[in-house]
Coordinates of C-alpha atoms and ligand atoms in Angstrom, one line a residue:
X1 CA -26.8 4.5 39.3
X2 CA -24.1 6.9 38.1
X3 CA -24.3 7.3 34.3
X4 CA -21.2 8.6 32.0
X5 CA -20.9 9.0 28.6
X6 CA -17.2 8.7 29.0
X7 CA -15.8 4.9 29.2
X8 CA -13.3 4.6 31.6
X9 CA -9.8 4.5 30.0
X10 CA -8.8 1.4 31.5
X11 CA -11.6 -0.9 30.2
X12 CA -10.3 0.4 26.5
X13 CA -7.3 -1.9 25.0
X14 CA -6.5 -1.4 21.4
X15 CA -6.3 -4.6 19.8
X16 CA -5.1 -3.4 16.5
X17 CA -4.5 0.4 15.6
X18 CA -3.6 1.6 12.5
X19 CA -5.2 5.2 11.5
X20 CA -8.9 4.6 11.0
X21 CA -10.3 4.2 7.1
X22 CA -12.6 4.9 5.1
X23 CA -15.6 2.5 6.0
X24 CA -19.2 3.3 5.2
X25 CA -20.2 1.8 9.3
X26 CA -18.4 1.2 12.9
X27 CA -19.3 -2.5 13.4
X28 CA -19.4 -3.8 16.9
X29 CA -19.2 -7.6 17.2
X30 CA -21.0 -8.2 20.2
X31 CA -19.9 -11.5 21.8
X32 CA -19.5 -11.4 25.1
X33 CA -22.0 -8.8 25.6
X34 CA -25.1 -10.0 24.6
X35 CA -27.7 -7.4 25.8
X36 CA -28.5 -3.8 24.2
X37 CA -28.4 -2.0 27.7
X38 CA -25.6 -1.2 29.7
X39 CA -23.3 -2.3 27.3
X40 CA -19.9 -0.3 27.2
X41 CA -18.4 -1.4 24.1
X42 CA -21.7 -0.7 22.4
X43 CA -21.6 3.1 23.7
X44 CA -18.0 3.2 23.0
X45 CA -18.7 2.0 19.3
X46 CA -21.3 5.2 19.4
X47 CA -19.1 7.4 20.9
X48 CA -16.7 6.9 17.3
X49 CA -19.3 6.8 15.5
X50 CA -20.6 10.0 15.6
X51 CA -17.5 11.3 15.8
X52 CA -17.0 10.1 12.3
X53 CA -21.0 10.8 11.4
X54 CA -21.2 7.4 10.5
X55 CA -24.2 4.8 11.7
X56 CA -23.2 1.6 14.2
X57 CA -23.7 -1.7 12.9
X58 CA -23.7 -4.8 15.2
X59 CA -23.1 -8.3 14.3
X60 CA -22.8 -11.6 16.7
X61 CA -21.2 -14.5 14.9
X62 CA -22.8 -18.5 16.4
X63 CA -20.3 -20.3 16.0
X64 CA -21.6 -24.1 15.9
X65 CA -18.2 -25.1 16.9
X66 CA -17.9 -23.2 20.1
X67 CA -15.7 -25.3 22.9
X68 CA -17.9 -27.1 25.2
X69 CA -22.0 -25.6 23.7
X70 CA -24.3 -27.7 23.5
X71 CA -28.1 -27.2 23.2
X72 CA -28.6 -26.3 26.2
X73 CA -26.5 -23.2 25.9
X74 CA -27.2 -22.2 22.2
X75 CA -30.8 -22.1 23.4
X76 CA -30.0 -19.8 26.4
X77 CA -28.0 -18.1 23.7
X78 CA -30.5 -17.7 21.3
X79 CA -33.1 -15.8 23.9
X80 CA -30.5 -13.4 24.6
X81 CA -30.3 -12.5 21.5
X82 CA -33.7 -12.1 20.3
X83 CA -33.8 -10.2 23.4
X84 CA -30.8 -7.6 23.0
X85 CA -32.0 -7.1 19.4
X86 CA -35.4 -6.5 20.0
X87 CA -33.6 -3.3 22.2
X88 CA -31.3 -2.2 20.0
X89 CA -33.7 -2.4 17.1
X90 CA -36.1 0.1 19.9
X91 CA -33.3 2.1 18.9
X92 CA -32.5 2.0 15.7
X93 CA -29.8 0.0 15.6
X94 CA -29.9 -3.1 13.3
X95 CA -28.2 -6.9 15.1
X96 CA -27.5 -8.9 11.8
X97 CA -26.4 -12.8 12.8
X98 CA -23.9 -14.5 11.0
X99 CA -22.9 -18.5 11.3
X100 CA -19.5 -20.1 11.1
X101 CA -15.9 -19.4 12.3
X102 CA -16.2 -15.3 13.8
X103 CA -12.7 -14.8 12.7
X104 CA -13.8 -15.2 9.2
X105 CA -17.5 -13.5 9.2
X106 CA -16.6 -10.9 10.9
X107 CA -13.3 -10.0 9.1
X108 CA -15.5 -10.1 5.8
X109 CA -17.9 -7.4 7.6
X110 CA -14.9 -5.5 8.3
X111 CA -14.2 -4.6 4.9
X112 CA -16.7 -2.0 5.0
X113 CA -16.3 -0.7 8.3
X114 CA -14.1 2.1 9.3
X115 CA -13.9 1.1 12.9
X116 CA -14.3 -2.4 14.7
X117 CA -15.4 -2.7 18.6
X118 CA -16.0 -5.8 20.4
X119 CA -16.5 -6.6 24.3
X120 CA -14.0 -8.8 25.9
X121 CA -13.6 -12.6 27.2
X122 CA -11.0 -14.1 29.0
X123 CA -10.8 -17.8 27.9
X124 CA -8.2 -19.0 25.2
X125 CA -10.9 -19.4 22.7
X126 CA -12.0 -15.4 23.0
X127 CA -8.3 -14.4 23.2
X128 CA -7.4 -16.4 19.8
X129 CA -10.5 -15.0 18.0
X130 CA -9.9 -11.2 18.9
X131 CA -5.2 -11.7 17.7
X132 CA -6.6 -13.5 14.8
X133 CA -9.2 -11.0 13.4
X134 CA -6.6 -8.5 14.5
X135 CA -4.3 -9.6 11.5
X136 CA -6.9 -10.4 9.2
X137 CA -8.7 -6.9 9.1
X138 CA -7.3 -3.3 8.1
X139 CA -9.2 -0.9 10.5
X140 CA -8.6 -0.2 13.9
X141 CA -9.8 -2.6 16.6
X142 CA -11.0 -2.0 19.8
X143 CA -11.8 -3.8 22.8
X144 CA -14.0 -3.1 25.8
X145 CA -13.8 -4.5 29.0
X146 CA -17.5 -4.1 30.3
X147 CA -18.3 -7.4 32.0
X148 CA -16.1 -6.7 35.3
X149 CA -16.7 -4.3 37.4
X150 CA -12.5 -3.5 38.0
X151 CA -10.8 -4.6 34.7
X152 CA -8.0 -7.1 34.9
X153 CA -5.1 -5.7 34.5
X154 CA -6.2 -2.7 36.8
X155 CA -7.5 -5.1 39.7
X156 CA -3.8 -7.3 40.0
X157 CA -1.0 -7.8 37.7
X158 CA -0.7 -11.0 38.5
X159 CA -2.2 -14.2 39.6
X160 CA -3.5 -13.9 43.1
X161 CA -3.0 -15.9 45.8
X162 CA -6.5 -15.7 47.5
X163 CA -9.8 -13.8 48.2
X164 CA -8.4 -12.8 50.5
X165 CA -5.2 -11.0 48.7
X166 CA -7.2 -10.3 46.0
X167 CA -10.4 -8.4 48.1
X168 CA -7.6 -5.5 49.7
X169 CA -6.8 -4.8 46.2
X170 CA -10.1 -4.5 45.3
X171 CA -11.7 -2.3 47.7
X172 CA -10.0 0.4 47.4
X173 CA -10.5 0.1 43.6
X174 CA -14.4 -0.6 42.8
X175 CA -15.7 2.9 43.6
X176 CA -13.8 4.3 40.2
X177 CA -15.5 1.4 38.2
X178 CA -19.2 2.1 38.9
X179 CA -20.3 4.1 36.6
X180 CA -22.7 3.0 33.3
X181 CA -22.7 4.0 29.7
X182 CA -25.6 6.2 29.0
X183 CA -27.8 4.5 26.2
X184 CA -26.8 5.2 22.5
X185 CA -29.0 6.3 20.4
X186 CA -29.0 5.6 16.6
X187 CA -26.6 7.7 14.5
X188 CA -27.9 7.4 11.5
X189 CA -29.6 4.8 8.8
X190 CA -27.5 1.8 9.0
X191 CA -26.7 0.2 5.3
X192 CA -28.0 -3.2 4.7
X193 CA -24.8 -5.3 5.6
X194 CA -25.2 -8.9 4.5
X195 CA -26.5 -11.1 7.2
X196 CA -29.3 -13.3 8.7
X197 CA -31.7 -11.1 10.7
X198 CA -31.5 -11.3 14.3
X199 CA -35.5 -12.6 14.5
X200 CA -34.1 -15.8 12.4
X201 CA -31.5 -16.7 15.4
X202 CA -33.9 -20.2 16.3
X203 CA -33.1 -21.3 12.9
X204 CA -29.5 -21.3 12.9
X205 CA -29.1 -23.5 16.1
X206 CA -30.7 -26.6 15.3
X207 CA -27.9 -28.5 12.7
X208 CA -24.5 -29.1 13.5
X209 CA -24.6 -28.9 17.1
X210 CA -24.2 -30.7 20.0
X211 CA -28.0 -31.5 20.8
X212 CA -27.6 -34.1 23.2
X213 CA -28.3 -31.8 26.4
X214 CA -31.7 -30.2 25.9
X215 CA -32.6 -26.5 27.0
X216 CA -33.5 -26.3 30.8
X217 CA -37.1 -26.4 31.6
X218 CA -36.5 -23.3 34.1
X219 CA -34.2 -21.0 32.6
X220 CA -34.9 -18.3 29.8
X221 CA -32.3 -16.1 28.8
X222 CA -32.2 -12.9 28.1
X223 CA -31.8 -9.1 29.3
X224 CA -35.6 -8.7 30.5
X225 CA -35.1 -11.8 32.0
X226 CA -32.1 -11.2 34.0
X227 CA -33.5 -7.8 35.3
X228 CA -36.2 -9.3 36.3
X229 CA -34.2 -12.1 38.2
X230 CA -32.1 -9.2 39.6
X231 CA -35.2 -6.8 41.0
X232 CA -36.6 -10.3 42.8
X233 CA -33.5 -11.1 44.3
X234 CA -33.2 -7.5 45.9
X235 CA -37.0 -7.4 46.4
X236 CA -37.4 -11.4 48.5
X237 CA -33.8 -12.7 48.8
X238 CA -31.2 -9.7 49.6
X239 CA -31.4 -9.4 53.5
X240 CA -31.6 -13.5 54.0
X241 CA -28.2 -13.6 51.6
X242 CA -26.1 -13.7 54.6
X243 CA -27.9 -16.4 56.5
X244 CA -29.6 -18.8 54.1
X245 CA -27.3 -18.5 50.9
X246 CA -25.5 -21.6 51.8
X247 CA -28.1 -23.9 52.5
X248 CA -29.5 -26.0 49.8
X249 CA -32.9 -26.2 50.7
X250 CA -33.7 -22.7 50.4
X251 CA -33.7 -20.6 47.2
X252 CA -31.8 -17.2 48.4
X253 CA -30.0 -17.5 45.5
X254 CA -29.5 -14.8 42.7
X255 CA -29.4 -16.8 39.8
X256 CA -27.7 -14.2 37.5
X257 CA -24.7 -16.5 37.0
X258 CA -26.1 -17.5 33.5
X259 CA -27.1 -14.3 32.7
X260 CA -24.0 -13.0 33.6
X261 CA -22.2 -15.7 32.0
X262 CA -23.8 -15.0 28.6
X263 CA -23.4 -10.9 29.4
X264 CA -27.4 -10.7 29.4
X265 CA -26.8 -8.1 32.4
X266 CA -23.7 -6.2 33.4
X267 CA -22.1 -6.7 36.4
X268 CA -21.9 -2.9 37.5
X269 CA -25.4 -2.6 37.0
X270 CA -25.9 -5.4 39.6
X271 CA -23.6 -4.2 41.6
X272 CA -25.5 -0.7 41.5
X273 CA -28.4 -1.6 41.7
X274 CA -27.6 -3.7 45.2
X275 CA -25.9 -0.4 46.8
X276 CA -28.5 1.5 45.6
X277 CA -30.4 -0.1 48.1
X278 CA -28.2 -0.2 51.1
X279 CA -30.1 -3.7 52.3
X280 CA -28.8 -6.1 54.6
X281 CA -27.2 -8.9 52.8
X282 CA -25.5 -5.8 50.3
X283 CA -21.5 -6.5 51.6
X284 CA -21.5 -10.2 51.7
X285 CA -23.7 -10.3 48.0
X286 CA -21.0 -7.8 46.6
X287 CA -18.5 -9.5 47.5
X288 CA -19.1 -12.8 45.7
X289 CA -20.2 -10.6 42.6
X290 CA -17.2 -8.9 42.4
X291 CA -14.1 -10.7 44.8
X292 CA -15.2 -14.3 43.7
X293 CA -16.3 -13.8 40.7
X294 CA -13.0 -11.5 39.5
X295 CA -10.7 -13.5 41.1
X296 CA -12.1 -16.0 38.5
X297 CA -11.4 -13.2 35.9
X298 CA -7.9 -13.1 37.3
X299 CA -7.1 -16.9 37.8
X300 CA -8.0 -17.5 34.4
X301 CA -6.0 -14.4 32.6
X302 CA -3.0 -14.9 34.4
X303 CA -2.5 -18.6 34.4
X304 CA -2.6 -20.4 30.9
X305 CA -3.1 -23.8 32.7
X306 CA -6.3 -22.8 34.2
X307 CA -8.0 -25.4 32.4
X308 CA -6.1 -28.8 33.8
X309 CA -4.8 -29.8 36.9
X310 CA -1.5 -28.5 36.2
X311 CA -2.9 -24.8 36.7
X312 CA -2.7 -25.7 40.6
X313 CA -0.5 -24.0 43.3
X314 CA 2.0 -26.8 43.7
X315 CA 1.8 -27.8 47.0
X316 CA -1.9 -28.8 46.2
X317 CA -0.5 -30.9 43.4
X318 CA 2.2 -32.6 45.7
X319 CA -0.5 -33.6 48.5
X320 CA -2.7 -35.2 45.5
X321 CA 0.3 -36.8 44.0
X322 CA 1.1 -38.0 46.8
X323 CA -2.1 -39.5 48.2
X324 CA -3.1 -40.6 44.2
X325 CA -2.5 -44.3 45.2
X326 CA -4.8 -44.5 48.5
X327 CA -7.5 -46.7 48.5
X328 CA -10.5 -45.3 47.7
X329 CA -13.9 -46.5 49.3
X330 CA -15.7 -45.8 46.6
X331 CA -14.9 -45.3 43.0
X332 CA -16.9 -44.7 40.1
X333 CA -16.3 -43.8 36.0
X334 CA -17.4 -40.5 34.7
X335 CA -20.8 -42.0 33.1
X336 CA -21.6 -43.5 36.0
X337 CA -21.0 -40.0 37.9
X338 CA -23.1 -38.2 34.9
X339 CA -25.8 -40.6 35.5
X340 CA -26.0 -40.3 39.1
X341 CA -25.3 -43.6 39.9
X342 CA -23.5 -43.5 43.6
X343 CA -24.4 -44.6 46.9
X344 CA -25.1 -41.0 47.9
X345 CA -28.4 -39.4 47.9
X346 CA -27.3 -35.9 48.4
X347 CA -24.7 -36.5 45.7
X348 CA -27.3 -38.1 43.5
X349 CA -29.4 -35.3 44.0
X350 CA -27.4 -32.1 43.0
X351 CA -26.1 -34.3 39.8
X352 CA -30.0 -34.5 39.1
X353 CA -30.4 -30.7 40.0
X354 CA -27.7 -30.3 37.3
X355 CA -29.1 -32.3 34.2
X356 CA -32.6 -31.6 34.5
X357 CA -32.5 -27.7 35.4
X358 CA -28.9 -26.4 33.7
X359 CA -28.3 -25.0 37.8
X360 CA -26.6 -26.3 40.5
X361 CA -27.0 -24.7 44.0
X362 CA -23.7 -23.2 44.6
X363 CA -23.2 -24.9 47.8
X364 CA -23.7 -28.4 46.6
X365 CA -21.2 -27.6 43.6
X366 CA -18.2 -27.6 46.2
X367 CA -19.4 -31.1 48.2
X368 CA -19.8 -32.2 44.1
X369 CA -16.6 -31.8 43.3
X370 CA -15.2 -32.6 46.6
X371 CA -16.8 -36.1 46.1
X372 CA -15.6 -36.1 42.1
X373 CA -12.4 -36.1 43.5
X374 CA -12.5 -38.7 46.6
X375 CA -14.3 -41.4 44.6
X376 CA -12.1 -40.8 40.9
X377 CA -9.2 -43.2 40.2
X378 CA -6.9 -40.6 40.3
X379 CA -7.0 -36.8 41.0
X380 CA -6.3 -35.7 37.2
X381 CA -9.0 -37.5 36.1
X382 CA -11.3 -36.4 38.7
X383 CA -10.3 -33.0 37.6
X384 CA -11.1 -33.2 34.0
X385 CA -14.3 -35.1 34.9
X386 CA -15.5 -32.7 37.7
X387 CA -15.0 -29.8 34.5
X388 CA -16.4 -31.9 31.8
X389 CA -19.7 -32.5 33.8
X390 CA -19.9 -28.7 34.8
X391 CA -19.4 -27.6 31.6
X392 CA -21.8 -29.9 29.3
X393 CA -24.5 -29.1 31.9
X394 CA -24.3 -25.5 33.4
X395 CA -25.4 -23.0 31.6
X396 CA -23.3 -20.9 33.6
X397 CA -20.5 -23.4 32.7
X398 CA -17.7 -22.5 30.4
X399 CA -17.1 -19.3 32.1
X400 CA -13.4 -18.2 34.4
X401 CA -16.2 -19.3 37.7
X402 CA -16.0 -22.8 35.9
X403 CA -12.3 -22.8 35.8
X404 CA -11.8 -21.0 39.2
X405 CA -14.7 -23.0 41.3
X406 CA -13.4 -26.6 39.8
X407 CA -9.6 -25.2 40.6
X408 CA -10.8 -24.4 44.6
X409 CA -12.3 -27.8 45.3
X410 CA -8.6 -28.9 44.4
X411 CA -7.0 -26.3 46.2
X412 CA -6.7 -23.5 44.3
X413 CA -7.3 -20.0 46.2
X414 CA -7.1 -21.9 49.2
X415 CA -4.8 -23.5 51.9
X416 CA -3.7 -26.8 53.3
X417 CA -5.4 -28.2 55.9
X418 CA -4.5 -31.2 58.3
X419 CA -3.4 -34.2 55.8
X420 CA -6.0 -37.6 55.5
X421 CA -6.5 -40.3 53.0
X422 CA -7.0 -39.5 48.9
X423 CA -7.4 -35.7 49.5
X424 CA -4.3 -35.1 51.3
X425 CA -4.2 -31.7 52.3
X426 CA -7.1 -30.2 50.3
X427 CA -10.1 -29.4 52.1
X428 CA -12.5 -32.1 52.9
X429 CA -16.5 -31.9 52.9
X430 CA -18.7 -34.9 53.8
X431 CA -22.1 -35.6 54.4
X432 CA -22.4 -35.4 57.9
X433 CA -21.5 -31.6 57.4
X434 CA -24.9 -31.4 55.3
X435 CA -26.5 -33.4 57.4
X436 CA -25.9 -31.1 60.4
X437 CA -25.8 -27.3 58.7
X438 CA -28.8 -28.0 56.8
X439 CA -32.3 -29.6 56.3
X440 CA -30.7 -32.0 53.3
X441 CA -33.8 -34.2 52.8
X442 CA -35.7 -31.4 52.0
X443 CA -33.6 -30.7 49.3
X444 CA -33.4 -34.4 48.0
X445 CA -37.3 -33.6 48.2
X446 CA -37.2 -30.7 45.9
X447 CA -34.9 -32.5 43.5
X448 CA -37.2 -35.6 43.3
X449 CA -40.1 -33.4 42.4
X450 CA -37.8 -32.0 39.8
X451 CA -37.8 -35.0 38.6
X452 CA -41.1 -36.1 38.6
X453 CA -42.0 -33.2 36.9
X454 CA -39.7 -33.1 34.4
X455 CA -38.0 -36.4 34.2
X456 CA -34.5 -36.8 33.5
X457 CA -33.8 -36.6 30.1
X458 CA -31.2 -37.9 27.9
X459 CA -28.9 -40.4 28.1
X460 CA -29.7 -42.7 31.1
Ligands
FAD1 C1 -17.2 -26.8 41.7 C2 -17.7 -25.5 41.3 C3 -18.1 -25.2 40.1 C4 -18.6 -23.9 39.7 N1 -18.9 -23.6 38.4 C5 -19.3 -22.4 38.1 C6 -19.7 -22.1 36.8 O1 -19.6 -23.0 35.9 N2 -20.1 -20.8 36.4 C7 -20.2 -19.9 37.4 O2 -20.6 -18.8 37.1 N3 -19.9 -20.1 38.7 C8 -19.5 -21.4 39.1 N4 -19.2 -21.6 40.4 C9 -19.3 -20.5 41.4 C10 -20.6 -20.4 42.1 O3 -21.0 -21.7 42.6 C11 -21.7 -19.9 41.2 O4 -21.3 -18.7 40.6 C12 -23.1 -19.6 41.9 O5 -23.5 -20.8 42.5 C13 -24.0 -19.1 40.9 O6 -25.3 -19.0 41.4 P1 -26.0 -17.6 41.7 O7 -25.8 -16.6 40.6 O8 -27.4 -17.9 42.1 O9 -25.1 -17.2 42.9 P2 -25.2 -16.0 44.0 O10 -24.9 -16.6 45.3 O11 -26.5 -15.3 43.9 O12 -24.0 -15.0 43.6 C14 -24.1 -13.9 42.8 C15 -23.0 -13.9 41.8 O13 -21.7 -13.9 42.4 C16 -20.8 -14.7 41.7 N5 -20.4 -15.8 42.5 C17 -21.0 -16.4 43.6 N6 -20.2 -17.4 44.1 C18 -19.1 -17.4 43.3 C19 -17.9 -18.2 43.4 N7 -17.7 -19.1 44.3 N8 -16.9 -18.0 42.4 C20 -17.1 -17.0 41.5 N9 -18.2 -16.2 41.4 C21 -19.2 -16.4 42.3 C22 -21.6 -15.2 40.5 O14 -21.3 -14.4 39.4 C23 -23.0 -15.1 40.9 O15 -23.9 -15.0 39.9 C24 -18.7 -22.9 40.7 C25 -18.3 -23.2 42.1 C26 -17.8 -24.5 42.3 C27 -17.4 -24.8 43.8

């Protein structure tokens, strides 16, 4: 893995920059970020510092009212961070929580910092959080784009078409974006800044949240955790990527979109890490890490619909418009979908996956929304239900993949096909398909001992 000490130029964006103060820290508020190694904006935040011979100081902000968390996430959220500040305080480096709108804590943290750093996000909520604190603080303000591997603007400078489109772009482009920021070191005794110490995190996500979806039963997050995850996945699963990754009944799988999701591992350290070995299964793993999952990156910065249906290409829009009023052989409400209440076992089964273990297999997530949207009333309201479900349950959910994945089952990044009933010409997936490619019932199987084992809680 090639380590630099110098951030590529790129990934920087000033978000505010008036000449730097006098400040007795550089604060970095870590958001999406949330790990203490191979984190670029926290070695860029070092970088200033001791330029200026002043000590880092990091702060993440919950935020109870976070679109979309639930329990299920702020626990996932929670590991993480007792995880990235047991390595930062290995090095020195103090993580002090705060709780309530970030815009406001951190601004107030600002007063005393010369310099501010964060990582960056994509999603209107992250975007509206960085302008705002931009005009509520007087130091400079810089932003880090360490949780791509090409950053966004570099990759396109628009909204791309396809994978394909997208992946000629990007070829030539990922070998300049490879390299990782060398670990920082402390610079100096951080002050005591005024927070709740990062041990404490448990105790701040237990009122005035969403509790209704507990934590999953088989995911812990966190950066060990994800590196782990990572070294088993080259280690059992790499070279049967390219055979089994599809099929349901197997687990080939990585599993680092939650981890990735919640920035418990960068990206370019997966990616690394994978070359590094020079496996079968590296090309076709790589390119969902990077094409798929930055094509996400780029549906969702480019297009300010990208969470409705009216984010579609238009032609996909037409066909569903135009096939809205077809009958339907079966239709069913959202709480009936949640509950797993259809005639389909296989159907019934990944929903299960879903609630009990915060994971869906990735290939059952595109016949699941498929179905969302043959057996919905009406394709908008498929669409909002197919991201409502994903969201409240995933813990990978609320992420561009969300957006992007949902988007594709409707036709986004993809093309028409010949026309039938309800989906028009959006691709169609049925059962028969899984019945064929794969050895469903043994997945049904594994679900149902899920199930025994666990039960499915909440609401049904
Ligand atoms: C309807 C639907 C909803 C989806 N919702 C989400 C979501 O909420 N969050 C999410 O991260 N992904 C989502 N995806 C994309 C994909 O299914 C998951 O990223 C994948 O299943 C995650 O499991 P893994 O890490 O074990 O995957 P692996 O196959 O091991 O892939 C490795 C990594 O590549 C990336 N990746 C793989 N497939 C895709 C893809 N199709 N699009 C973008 N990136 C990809 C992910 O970062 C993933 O962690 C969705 C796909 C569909 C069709």
């Amino acid at each position: 893995m090639a380590v630099s000490h110098v951030i590529e130029r790129s990934r920087i964006r000033e978000v505010r920059a008036p000449r730097a103060g006098k400040g007795e820290y550089v604060l970095y508020w870590m958001q999406s970020s949330v790990r203490s190694g191979g984190n670029m904006a926290l070695a860029y935040a070092f970088g200033n510092a001791r330029t200026r011979d002043l000590p880092v100081v990091t702060c993440f902000c919950i935020d109870p009212s976070y679109p979309e968390a639930n329990l299920r996430h702020f626990t996932f959220l929670s590991e993480g961070i007792l995880s990235a500040g047991a390595g930062l305080s290995r090095r020195k480096i103090p993580l002090v929580l705060r709780r309530g709108d970030p815009v406001k804590e951190i601004a107030d943290l600002a007063k005393d910092a010369a310099f501010v750093v964060t990582d960056r996000g994509y999603l209107s909520y992250h975007k509206r959080c960085r302008e705002t604190l931009a005009r509520e603080i007087g130091c400079p303000f810089i932003e880090v784009e360490d949780n791509v591997i090409v950053p966004v603007e570099r990759a396109s400078q628009k909204e791309e078409w396809s994978a394909g489109t997208f992946r000629r772009k990007m070829e030539r482009l990922i070998p300049d974006f490879l390299d990782m920021p060398g670990d920082a070191a402390s610079a100096g005794k951080a002050p005591d800044v005024d927070g709740i110490p990062y041990q404490d995190v448990k105790t701040l996500i237990h009122s005035g949240i969403d509790s209704s979806v507990g934590p999953s039963p088989i995911f812990r997050g966190g950066e060990d955790e994800a590196r782990r995850r990572l070294e088993t996945f080259i280690g059992e699963k790499l070279s049967l990527y390219p055979s089994r990754r599809n099929d349901p009944s197997q687990d080939v799988l990585s599993h680092l979109s939650p981890y990735l999701h919640f920035g418990n591992i960068s990206p370019v350290e997966c990616a690394s890490r994978v070359m590094e070995t020079q496996k079968p299964g590296m090309d076709e793993f790589l390119d969902q890490l990077i094409v798929r999952r930055e094509l996400a990156v780029n549906f969702v910065h480019y297009n300010p619909r990208y969470d409705s249906f009216q984010g579609l290409p238009a032609w996909a829009r037409a066909t569903l418009g135009d096939h809205a009023r077809d009958l339907r052989e079966y239709t069913y409400t959202a709480r009936e979908l949640e509950g797993a209440k259809t005639h389909d076992p296989y159907w019934n089964a990944c929903q299960n996956e879903l609630v009990i273990t915060g994971k869906m297999h990735g290939y059952m997530r595109m016949y699941w929304a498929k179905k969302i949207l043959e057996w919905t009333r009406s394709p908008e309201e498929a669409y909002s239900t197919a991201l409502v479900l994903n969201n409240r349950y995933e813990l990978d959910g609320r992420d561009p993949s969300s957006y992007a994945g949902v988007a594709w089952c409707f036709g986004k990044h993809d093309r028409p096909w010949p026309e039938r009933p309800v989906l028009g010409k959006v691709r169609y997936m049925n059962a028969a398909g899984l019945e064929r490619k794969f050895s469903i019932e043994s997945y049904v199987q594994r679900v149902e001992a899920l199930i025994e084992k666990y039960g499915i809680p909440g609401r049904y």
